[in-house]
Short mmCIF file of C-alpha atoms in Angstrom, two decimals:
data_model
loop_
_atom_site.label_atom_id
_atom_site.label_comp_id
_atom_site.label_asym_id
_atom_site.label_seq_id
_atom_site.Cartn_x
_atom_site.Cartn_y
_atom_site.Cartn_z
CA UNK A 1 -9.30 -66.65 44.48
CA UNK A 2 -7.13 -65.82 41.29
CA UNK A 3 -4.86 -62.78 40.74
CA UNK A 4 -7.09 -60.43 39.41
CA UNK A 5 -4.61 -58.13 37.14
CA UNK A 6 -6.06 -55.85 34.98
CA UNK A 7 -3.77 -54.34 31.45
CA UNK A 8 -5.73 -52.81 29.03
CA UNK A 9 -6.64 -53.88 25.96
CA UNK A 10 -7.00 -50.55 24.26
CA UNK A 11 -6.01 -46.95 24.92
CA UNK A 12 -8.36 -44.86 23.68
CA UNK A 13 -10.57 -42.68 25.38
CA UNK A 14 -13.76 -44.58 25.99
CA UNK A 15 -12.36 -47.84 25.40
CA UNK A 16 -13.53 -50.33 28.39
CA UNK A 17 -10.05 -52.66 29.32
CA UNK A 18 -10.59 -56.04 30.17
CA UNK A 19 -9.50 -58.42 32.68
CA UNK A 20 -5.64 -60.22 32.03
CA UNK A 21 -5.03 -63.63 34.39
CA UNK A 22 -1.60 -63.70 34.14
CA UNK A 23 0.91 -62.99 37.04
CA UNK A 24 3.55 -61.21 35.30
CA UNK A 25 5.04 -58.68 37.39
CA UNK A 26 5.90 -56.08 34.81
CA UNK A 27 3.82 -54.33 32.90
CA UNK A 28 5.00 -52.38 29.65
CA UNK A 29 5.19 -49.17 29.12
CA UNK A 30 2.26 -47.30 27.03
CA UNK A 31 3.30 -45.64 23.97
CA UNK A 32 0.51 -44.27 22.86
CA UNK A 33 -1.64 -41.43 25.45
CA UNK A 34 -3.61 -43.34 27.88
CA UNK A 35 -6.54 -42.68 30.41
CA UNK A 36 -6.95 -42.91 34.04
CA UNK A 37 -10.72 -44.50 34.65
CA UNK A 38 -12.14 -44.75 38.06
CA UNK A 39 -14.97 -46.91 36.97
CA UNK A 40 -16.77 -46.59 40.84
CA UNK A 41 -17.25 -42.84 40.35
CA UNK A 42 -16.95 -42.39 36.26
CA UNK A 43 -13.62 -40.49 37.10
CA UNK A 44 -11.12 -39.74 33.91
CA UNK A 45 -8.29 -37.94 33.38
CA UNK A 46 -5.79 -37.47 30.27
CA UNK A 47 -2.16 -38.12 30.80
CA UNK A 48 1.11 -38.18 28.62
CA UNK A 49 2.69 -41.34 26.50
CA UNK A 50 5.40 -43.14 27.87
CA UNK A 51 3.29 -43.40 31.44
CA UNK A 52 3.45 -46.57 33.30
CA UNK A 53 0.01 -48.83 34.22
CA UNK A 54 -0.45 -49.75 37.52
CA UNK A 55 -3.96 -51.17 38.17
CA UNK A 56 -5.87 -51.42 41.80
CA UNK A 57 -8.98 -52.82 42.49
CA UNK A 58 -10.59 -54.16 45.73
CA UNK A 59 -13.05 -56.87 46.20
CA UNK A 60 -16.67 -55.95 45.76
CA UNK A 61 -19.50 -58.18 47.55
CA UNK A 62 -20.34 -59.38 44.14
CA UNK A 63 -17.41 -61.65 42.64
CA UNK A 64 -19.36 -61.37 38.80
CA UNK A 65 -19.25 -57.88 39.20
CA UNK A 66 -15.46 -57.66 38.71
CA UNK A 67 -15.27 -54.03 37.77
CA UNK A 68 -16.71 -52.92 40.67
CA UNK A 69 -14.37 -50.28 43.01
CA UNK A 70 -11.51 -50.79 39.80
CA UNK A 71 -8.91 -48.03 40.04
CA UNK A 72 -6.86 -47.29 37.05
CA UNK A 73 -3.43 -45.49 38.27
CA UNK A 74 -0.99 -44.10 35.87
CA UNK A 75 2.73 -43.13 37.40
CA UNK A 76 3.79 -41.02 34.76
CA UNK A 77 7.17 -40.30 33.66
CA UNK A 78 9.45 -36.93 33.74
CA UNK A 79 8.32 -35.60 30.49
CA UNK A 80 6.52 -32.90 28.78
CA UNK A 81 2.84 -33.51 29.10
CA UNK A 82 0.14 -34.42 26.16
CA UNK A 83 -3.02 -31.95 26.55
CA UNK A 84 -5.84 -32.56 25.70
CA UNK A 85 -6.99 -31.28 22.19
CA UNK A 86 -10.84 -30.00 21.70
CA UNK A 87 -12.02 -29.83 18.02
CA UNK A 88 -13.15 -26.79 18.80
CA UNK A 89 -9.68 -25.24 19.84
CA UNK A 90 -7.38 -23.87 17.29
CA UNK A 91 -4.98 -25.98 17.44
CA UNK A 92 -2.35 -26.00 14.56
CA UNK A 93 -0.68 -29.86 13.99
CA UNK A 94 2.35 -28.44 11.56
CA UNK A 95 4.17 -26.58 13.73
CA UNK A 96 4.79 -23.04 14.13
CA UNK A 97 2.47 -20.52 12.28
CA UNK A 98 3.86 -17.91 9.39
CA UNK A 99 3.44 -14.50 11.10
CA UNK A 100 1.63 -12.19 8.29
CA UNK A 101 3.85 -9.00 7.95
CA UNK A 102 2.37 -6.21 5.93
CA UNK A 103 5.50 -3.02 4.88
CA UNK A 104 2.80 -0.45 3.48
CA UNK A 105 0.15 -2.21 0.74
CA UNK A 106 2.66 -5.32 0.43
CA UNK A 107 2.18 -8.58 2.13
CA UNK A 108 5.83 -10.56 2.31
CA UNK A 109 6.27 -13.98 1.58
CA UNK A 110 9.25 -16.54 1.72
CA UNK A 111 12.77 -15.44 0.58
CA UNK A 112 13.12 -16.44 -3.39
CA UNK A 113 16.60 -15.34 -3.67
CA UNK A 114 19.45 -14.09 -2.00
CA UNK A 115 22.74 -12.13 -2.71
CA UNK A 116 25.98 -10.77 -1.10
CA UNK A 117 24.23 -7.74 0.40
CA UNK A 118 20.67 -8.22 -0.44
CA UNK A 119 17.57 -10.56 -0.38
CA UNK A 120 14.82 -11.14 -2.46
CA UNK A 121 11.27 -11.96 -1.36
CA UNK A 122 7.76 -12.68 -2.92
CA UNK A 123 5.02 -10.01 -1.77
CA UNK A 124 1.72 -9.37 -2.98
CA UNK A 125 -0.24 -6.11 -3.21
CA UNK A 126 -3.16 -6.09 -1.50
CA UNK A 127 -4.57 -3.07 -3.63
CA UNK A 128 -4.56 -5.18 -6.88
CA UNK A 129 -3.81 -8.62 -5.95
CA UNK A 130 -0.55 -8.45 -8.13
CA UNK A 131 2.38 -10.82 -6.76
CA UNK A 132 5.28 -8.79 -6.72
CA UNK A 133 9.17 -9.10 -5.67
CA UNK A 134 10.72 -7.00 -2.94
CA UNK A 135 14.74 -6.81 -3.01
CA UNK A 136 15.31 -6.32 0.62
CA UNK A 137 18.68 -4.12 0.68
CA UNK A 138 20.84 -4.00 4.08
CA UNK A 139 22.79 -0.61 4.61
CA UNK A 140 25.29 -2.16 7.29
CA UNK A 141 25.93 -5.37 4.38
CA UNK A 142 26.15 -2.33 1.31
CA UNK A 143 29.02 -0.50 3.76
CA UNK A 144 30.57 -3.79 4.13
CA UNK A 145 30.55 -4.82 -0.10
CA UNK A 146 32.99 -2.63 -2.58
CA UNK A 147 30.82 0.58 -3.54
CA UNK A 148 27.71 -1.35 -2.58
CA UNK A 149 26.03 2.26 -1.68
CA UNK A 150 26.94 3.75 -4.83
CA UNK A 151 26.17 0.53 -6.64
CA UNK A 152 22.43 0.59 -5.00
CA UNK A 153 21.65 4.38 -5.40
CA UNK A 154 22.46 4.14 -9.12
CA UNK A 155 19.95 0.90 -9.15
CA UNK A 156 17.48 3.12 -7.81
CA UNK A 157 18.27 5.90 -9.66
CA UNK A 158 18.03 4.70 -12.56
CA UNK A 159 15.25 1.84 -12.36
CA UNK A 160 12.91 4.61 -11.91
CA UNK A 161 13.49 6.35 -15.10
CA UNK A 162 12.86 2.65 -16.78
CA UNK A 163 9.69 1.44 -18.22
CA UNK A 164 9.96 -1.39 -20.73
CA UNK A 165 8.46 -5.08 -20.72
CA UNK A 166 12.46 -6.53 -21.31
CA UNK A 167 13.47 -4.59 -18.57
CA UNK A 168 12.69 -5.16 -14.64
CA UNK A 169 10.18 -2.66 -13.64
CA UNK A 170 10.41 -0.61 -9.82
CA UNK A 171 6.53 -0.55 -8.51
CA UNK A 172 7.74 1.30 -5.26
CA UNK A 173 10.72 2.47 -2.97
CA UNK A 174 10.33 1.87 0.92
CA UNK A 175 13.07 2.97 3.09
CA UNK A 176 13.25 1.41 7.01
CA UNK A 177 15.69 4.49 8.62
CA UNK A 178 15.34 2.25 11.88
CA UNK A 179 15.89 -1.32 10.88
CA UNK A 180 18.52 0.42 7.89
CA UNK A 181 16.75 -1.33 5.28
CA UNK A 182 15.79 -0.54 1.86
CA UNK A 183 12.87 -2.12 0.10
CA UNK A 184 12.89 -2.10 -3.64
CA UNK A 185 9.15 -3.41 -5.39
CA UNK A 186 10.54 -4.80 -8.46
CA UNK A 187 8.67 -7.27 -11.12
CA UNK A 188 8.09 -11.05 -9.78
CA UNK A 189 10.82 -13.87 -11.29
CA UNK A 190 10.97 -17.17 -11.08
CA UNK A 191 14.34 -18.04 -12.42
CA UNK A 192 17.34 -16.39 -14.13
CA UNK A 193 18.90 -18.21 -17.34
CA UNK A 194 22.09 -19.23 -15.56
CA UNK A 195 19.64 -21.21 -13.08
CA UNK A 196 18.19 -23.07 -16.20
CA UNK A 197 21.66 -23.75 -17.85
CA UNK A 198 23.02 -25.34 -14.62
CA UNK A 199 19.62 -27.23 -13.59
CA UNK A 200 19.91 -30.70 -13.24
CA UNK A 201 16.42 -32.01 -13.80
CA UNK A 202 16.41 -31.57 -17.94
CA UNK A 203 18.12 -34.94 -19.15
CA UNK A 204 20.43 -33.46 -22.13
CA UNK A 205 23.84 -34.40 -22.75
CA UNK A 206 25.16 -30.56 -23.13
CA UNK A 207 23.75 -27.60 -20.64
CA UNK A 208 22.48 -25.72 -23.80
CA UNK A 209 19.09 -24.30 -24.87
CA UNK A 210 17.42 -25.62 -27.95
CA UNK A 211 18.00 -23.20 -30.89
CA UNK A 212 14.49 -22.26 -30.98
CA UNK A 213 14.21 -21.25 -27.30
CA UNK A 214 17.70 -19.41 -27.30
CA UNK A 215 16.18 -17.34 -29.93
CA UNK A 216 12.84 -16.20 -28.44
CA UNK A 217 15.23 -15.15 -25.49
CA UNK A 218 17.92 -13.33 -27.62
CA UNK A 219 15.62 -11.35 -29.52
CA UNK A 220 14.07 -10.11 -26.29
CA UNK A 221 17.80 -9.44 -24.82
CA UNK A 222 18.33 -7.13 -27.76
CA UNK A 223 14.70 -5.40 -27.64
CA UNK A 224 15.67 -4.40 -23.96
CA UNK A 225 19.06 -3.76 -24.57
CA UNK A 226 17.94 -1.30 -27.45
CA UNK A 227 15.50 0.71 -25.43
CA UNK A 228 18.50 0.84 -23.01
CA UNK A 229 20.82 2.56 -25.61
CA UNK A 230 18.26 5.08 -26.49
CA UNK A 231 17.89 6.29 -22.95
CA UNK A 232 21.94 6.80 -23.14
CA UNK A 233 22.28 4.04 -20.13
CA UNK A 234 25.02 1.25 -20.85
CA UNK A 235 24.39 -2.00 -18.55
CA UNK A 236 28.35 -2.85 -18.30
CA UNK A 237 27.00 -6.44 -17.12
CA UNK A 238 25.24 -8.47 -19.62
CA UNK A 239 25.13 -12.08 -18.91
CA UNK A 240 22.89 -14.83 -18.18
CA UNK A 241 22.43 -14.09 -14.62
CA UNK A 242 21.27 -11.03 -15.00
CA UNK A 243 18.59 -11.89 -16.88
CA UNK A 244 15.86 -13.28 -15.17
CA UNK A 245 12.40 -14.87 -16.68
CA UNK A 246 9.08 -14.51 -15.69
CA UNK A 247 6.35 -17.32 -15.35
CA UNK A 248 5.21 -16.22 -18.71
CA UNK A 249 8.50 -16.59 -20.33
CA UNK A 250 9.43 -13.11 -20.69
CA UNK A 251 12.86 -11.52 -20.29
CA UNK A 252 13.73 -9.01 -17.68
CA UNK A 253 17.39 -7.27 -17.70
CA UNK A 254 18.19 -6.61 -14.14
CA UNK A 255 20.54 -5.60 -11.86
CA UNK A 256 21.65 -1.90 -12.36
CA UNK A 257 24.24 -1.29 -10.18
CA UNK A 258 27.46 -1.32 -12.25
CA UNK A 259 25.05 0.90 -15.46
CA UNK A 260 26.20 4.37 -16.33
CA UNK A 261 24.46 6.93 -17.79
CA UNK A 262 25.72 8.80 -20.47
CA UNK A 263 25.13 12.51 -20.59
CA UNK A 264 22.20 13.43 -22.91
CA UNK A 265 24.98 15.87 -25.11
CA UNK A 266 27.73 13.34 -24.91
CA UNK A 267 28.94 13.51 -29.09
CA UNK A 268 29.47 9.52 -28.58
CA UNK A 269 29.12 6.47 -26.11
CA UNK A 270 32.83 6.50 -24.81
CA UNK A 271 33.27 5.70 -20.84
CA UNK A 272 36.31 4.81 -18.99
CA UNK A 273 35.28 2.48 -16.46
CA UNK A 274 33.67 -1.11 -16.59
CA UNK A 275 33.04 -3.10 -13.54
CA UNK A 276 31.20 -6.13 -15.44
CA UNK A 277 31.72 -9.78 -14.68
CA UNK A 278 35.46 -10.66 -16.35
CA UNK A 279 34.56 -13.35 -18.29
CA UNK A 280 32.39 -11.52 -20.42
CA UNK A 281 34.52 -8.57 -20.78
CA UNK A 282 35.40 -7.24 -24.32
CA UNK A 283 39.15 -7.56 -25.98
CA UNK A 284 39.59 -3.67 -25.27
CA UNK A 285 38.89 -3.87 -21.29
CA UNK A 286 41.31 -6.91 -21.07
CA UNK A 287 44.11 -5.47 -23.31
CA UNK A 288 43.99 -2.34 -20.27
CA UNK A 289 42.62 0.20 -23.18
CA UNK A 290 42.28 3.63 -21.12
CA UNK A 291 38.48 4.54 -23.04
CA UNK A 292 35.85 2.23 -24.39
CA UNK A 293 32.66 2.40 -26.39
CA UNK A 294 29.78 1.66 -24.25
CA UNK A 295 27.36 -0.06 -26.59
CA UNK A 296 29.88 -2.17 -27.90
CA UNK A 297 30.58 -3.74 -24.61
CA UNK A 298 27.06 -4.19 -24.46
CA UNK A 299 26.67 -6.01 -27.85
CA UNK A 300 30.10 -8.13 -26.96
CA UNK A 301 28.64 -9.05 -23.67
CA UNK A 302 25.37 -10.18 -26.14
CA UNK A 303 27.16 -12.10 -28.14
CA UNK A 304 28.75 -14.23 -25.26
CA UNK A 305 25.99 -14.55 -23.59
CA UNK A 306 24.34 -16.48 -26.92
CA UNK A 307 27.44 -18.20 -27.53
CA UNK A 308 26.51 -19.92 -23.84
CA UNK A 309 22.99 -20.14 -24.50
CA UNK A 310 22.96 -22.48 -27.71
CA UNK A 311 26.49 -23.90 -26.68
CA UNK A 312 26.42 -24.34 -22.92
CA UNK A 313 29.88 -23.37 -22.47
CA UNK A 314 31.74 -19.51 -22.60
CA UNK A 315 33.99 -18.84 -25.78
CA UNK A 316 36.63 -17.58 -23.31
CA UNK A 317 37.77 -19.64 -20.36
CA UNK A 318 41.12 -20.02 -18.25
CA UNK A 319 41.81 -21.07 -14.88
CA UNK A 320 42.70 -17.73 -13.78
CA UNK A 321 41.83 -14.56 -14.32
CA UNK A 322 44.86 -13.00 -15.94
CA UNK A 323 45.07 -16.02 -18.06
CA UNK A 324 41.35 -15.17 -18.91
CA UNK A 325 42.18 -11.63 -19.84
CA UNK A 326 44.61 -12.82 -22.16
CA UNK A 327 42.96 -15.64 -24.09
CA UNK A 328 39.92 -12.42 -24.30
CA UNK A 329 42.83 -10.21 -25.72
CA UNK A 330 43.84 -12.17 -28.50
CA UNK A 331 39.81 -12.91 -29.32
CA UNK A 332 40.64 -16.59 -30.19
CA UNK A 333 37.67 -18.95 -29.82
CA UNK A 334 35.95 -21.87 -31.92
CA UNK A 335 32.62 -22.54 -32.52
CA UNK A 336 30.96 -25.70 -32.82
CA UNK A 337 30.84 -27.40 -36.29
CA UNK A 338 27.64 -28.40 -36.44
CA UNK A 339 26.36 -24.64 -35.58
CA UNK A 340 23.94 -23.22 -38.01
CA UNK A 341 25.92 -21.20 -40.73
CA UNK A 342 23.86 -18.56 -40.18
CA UNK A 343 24.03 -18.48 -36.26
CA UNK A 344 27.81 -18.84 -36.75
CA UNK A 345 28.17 -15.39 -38.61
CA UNK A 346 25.95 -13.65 -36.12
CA UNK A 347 28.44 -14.73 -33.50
CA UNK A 348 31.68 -13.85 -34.99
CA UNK A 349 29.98 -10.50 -35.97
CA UNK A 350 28.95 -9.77 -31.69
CA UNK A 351 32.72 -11.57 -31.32
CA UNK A 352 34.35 -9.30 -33.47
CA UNK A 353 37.83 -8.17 -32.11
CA UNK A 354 37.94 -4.76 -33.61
CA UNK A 355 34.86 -2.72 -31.41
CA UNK A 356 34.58 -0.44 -35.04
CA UNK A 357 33.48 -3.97 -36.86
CA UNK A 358 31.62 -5.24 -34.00
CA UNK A 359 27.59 -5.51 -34.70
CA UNK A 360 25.74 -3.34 -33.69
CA UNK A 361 22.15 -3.01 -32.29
CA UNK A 362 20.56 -2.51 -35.72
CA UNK A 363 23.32 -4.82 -37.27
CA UNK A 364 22.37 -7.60 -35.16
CA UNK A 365 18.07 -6.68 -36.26
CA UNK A 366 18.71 -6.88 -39.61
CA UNK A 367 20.84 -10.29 -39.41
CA UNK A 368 19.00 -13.21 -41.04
CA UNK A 369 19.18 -15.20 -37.44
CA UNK A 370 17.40 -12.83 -35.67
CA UNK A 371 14.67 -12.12 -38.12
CA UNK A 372 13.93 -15.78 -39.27
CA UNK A 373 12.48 -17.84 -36.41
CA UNK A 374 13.71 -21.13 -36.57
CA UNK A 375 11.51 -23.84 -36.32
CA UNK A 376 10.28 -24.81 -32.58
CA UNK A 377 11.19 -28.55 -31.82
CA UNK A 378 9.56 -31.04 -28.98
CA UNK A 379 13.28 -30.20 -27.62
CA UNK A 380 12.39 -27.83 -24.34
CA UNK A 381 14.78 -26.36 -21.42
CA UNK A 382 12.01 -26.34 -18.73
CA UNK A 383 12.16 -23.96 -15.80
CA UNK A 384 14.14 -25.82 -12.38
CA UNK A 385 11.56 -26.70 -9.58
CA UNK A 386 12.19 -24.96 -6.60
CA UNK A 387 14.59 -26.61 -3.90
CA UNK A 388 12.24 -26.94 -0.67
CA UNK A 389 9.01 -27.92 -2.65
CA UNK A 390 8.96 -28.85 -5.96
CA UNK A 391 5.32 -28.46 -6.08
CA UNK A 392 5.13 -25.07 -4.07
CA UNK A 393 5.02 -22.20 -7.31
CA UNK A 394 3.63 -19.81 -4.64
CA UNK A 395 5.04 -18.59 -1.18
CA UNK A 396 2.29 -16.58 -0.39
CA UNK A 397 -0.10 -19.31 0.34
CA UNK A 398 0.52 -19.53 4.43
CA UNK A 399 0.55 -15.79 4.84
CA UNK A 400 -2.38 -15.80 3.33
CA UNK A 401 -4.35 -18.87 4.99
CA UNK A 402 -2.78 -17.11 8.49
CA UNK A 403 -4.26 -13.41 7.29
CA UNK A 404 -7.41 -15.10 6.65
CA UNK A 405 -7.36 -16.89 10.16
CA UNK A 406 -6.78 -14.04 11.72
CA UNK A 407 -9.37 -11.84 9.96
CA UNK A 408 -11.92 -14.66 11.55
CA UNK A 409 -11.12 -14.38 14.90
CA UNK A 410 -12.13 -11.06 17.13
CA UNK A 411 -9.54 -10.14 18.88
CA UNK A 412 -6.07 -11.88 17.91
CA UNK A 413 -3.89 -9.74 16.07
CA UNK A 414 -1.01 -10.79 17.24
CA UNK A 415 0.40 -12.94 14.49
CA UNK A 416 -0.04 -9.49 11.71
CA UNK A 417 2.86 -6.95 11.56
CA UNK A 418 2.15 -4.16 10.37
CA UNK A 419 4.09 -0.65 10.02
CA UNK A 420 3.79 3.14 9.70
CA UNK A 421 5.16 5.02 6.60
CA UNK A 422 6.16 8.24 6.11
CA UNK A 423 6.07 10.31 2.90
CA UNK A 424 10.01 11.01 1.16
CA UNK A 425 10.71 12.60 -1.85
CA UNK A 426 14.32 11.47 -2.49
CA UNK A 427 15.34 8.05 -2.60
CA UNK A 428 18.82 8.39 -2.59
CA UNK A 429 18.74 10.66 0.49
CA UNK A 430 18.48 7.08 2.42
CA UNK A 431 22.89 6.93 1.43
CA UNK A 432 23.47 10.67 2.13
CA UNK A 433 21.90 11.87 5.34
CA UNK A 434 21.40 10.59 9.13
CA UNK A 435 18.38 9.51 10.44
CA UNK A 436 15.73 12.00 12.14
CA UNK A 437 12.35 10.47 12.93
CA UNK A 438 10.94 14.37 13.42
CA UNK A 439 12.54 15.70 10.39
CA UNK A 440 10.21 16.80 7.71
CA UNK A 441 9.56 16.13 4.47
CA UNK A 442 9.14 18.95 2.02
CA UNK A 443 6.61 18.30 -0.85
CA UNK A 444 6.82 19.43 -4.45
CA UNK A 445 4.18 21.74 -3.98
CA UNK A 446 6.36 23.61 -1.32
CA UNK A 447 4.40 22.09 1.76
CA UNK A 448 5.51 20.49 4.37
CA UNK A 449 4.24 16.87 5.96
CA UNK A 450 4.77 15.21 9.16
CA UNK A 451 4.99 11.73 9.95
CA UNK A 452 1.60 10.12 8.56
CA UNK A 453 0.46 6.35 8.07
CA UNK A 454 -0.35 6.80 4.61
CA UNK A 455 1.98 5.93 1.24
CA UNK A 456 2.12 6.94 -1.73
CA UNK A 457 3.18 4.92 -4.61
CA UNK A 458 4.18 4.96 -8.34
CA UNK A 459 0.55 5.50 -9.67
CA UNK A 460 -0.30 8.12 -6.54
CA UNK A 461 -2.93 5.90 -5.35
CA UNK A 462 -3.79 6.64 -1.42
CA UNK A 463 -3.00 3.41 0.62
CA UNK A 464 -5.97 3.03 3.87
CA UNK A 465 -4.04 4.20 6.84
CA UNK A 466 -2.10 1.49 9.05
CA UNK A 467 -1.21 1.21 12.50
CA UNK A 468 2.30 1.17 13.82
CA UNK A 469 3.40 -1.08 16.70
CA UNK A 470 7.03 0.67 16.53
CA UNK A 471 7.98 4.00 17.95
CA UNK A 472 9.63 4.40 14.77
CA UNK A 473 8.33 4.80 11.33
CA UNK A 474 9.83 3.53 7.59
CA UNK A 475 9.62 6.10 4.76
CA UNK A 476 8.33 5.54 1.50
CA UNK A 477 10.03 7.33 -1.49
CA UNK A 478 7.82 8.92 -4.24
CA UNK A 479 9.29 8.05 -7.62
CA UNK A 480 8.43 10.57 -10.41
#
């Protein structure tokens, strides 16, 4: 009688393997998941890949009956196991799942951006469905940075006084005493001008916006940077990446923290103290002038800040910074010859060495530039696609499909965070005094409140009340 040796001809489940005559010894190794199939009793089992076949089978009465008393043995090999998957079973095949977090109304995202002491995420707010951004603010990393606590409690400070569509808006203040966080609701961004100007995906010989696009940004630059003025608060930082764009193409100044206010019954705009970035310092600040005017920096750092926009490159540059200050000093610089004449005198007016000839705010509204809108050209700086997925223009989407899996199922929970605010009438107070989970809160009206699970935002809108896992609670700061 013949070697009977059975190897099968499939692995699937269900699949019926067939008889093999030949008398090789060895028998490969399955890399796929296989089956062990008693076919006498309709026995099966699932086992892992990698497994080796070894096949037994005695003799039955009945030679044409060849499957009868088969016995399909798998010796399977010191690795992790492959269960077996129902349809039924939730079962997710792309790894790990996003874990919703809710901080009050706002559901977080991915992180969009990130800085020396701070990170910025995507949220959304549940109570309007409005995607916001939430600058996520460390207090051990602001100890750590050069006046990073003054430099955030002037942000806040002064964010809140701010309402103007060229300027980034603050929604709502959170403040984490526990976890030392702060949690600032700002205006959603998708990219800041100095992202555009060093992108890589527009095929143009110079880094340089088209003349028509430079100018629909400009004369939003000096809209904000007007209603700035008349609220008596000088930026001291004016550049291109500090001014960030919104999916609509809309300018938003940002980032507060080297501002100063001036006091309402100041006679003029004089300050003493600019910590902007050097390279788009004025001539007085690098010739180590004791006092300067504070709108003129402003308008200089305008007028560099266009120079890069239609040129690509900075009027001023050195390889150090002392050389830097003193190229700025002298307020040499050239401008491209084939710049349009009348682009060319707006420059040298924002470029002006002598601050009492420099442009200023209604200077620079009446120029012909800025009220003649040149022509728009097929020419286009487009907006840089994002560096993990250049198809993904929304985090939120797995926090969302995870929420929504969730919400289906009775009793799991488990993958939504959510935590416990507590009403706070002074932002600032996060800088200034130590943390007390009992202390509490004194409202304008002269009452007192305890720890609650309710917030209160911007608008005064009541958020539903939300359970804590912690034994802790964040605070949310009223902003009036």
């Amino acid at each position: 009688m013949t070697d009977k040796r059975l190897l099968p001809s499939s692995l699937f489940i269900g699949n019926i393997p067939q008889y093999s005559s030949e008398k090789d010894e060895s028998y490969p190794h399955i890399q796929q998941p296989s089956i062990l199939y008693n076919y006498k009793n309709g026995h099966s089992s699932s086992e892992h890949a990698g497994a080796q076949f070894n096949i037994l089978y005695d003799e039955g009465e009945d030679n044409d009956e060849q499957t009868s008393g088969c016995l399909f043995e798998l010796t399977p090999p010191t690795t992790i196991p492959i269960q077996r998957v129902s349809s039924e079973d939730d079962f997710n095949f792309y790894g790990k799942r996003k874990r919703a977090k809710f901080i009050g109304p706002y559901l977080f995202g991915d992180v969009i951006g990130q800085g020396s002491y701070a990170k910025v995420k995507e949220c959304l707010d549940r109570r309007n469905l409005c995607r916001r951004a939430v600058k996520i603010m460390q207090r051990r990393r602001l100890r750590k940075t050069p006046h990073g606590e003054k430099m955030a409690a002037t942000e806040i400070r002064l964010l809140k006084k701010l309402n103007h569509p060229n300027v980034i808006k603050l929604y709502d203040f959170i403040r984490n005493d526990e976890k030392q966080k702060l949690y600032l609701f700002i205006d959603l961004c998708v990219v800041s001008l100095q992202e555009m100007l060093d992108s890589d995906e527009h095929q143009r010989q110079t880094k340089a916006f088209p003349i028509w696009q430079a100018h629909r940004y400009f004369v939003q630059l000096i809209d904000g940077i007007e209603y700035l003025h008349s609220k008596f608060i000088i930026h001291n930082d004016i550049k291109p990446g500090n001014l960030l764009i919104t999916i609509e193409h809309q300018l938003k100044i940002t980032d507060f923290g080297t501002a100063e206010q001036l006091d309402m019954f100041s006679i003029d705009d004089t300050i003493s103290r600019s910590q902007g970035t050097p390279a788009f310092q004025c001539p007085e600040i690098a010739n180590g002038e004791d006092t300067y005017s504070g709108f003129s920096i402003d308008l200089w750092s305008c007028g560099v800040t266009l120079y890069n926009l239609v040129t690509g490159t900075l009027p001023f540059e050195a390889d150090n910074i002392y050389l830097l200050f003193q190229t700025i000093g002298k307020g040499v610089y050239t401008i491209p010859d084939d710049t349009e004449p009348h682009l060319t005198s707006l420059l040298h007016g924002l470029l002006h060495i002598d601050k009492r000839q420099r442009f200023s705010v209604e200077q620079v509204k009446q120029h012909e530039w800025f009220r003649r809108r040149p022509p728009r050209t097929f020419d286009f700086l487009p907006f840089p696609q994002l560096a993990l997925n250049r198809f993904q223009t929304c985090t939120m989407q797995d926090y969302l499909i995870e929420l929504h899996r969730t919400s289906t199922l009775s009793n799991d929970n488990n993958h939504i965070e959510e935590e416990a605010i507590k009403i706070s009438n002074n932002p600032v107070a996060f800088f200034n005094s130590p943390y007390d989970n009992q202390q509490m809160n004194r409202q304008p009206n002269g009452r007192t409140a305890l720890n609650c699970s309710c917030s209160r935002t911007l608008s005064g809108d009541n958020i539903p009340s939300i359970k804590s896992r912690s034994r802790h609670s964040p605070k949310i700061c009223v902003l009036s």
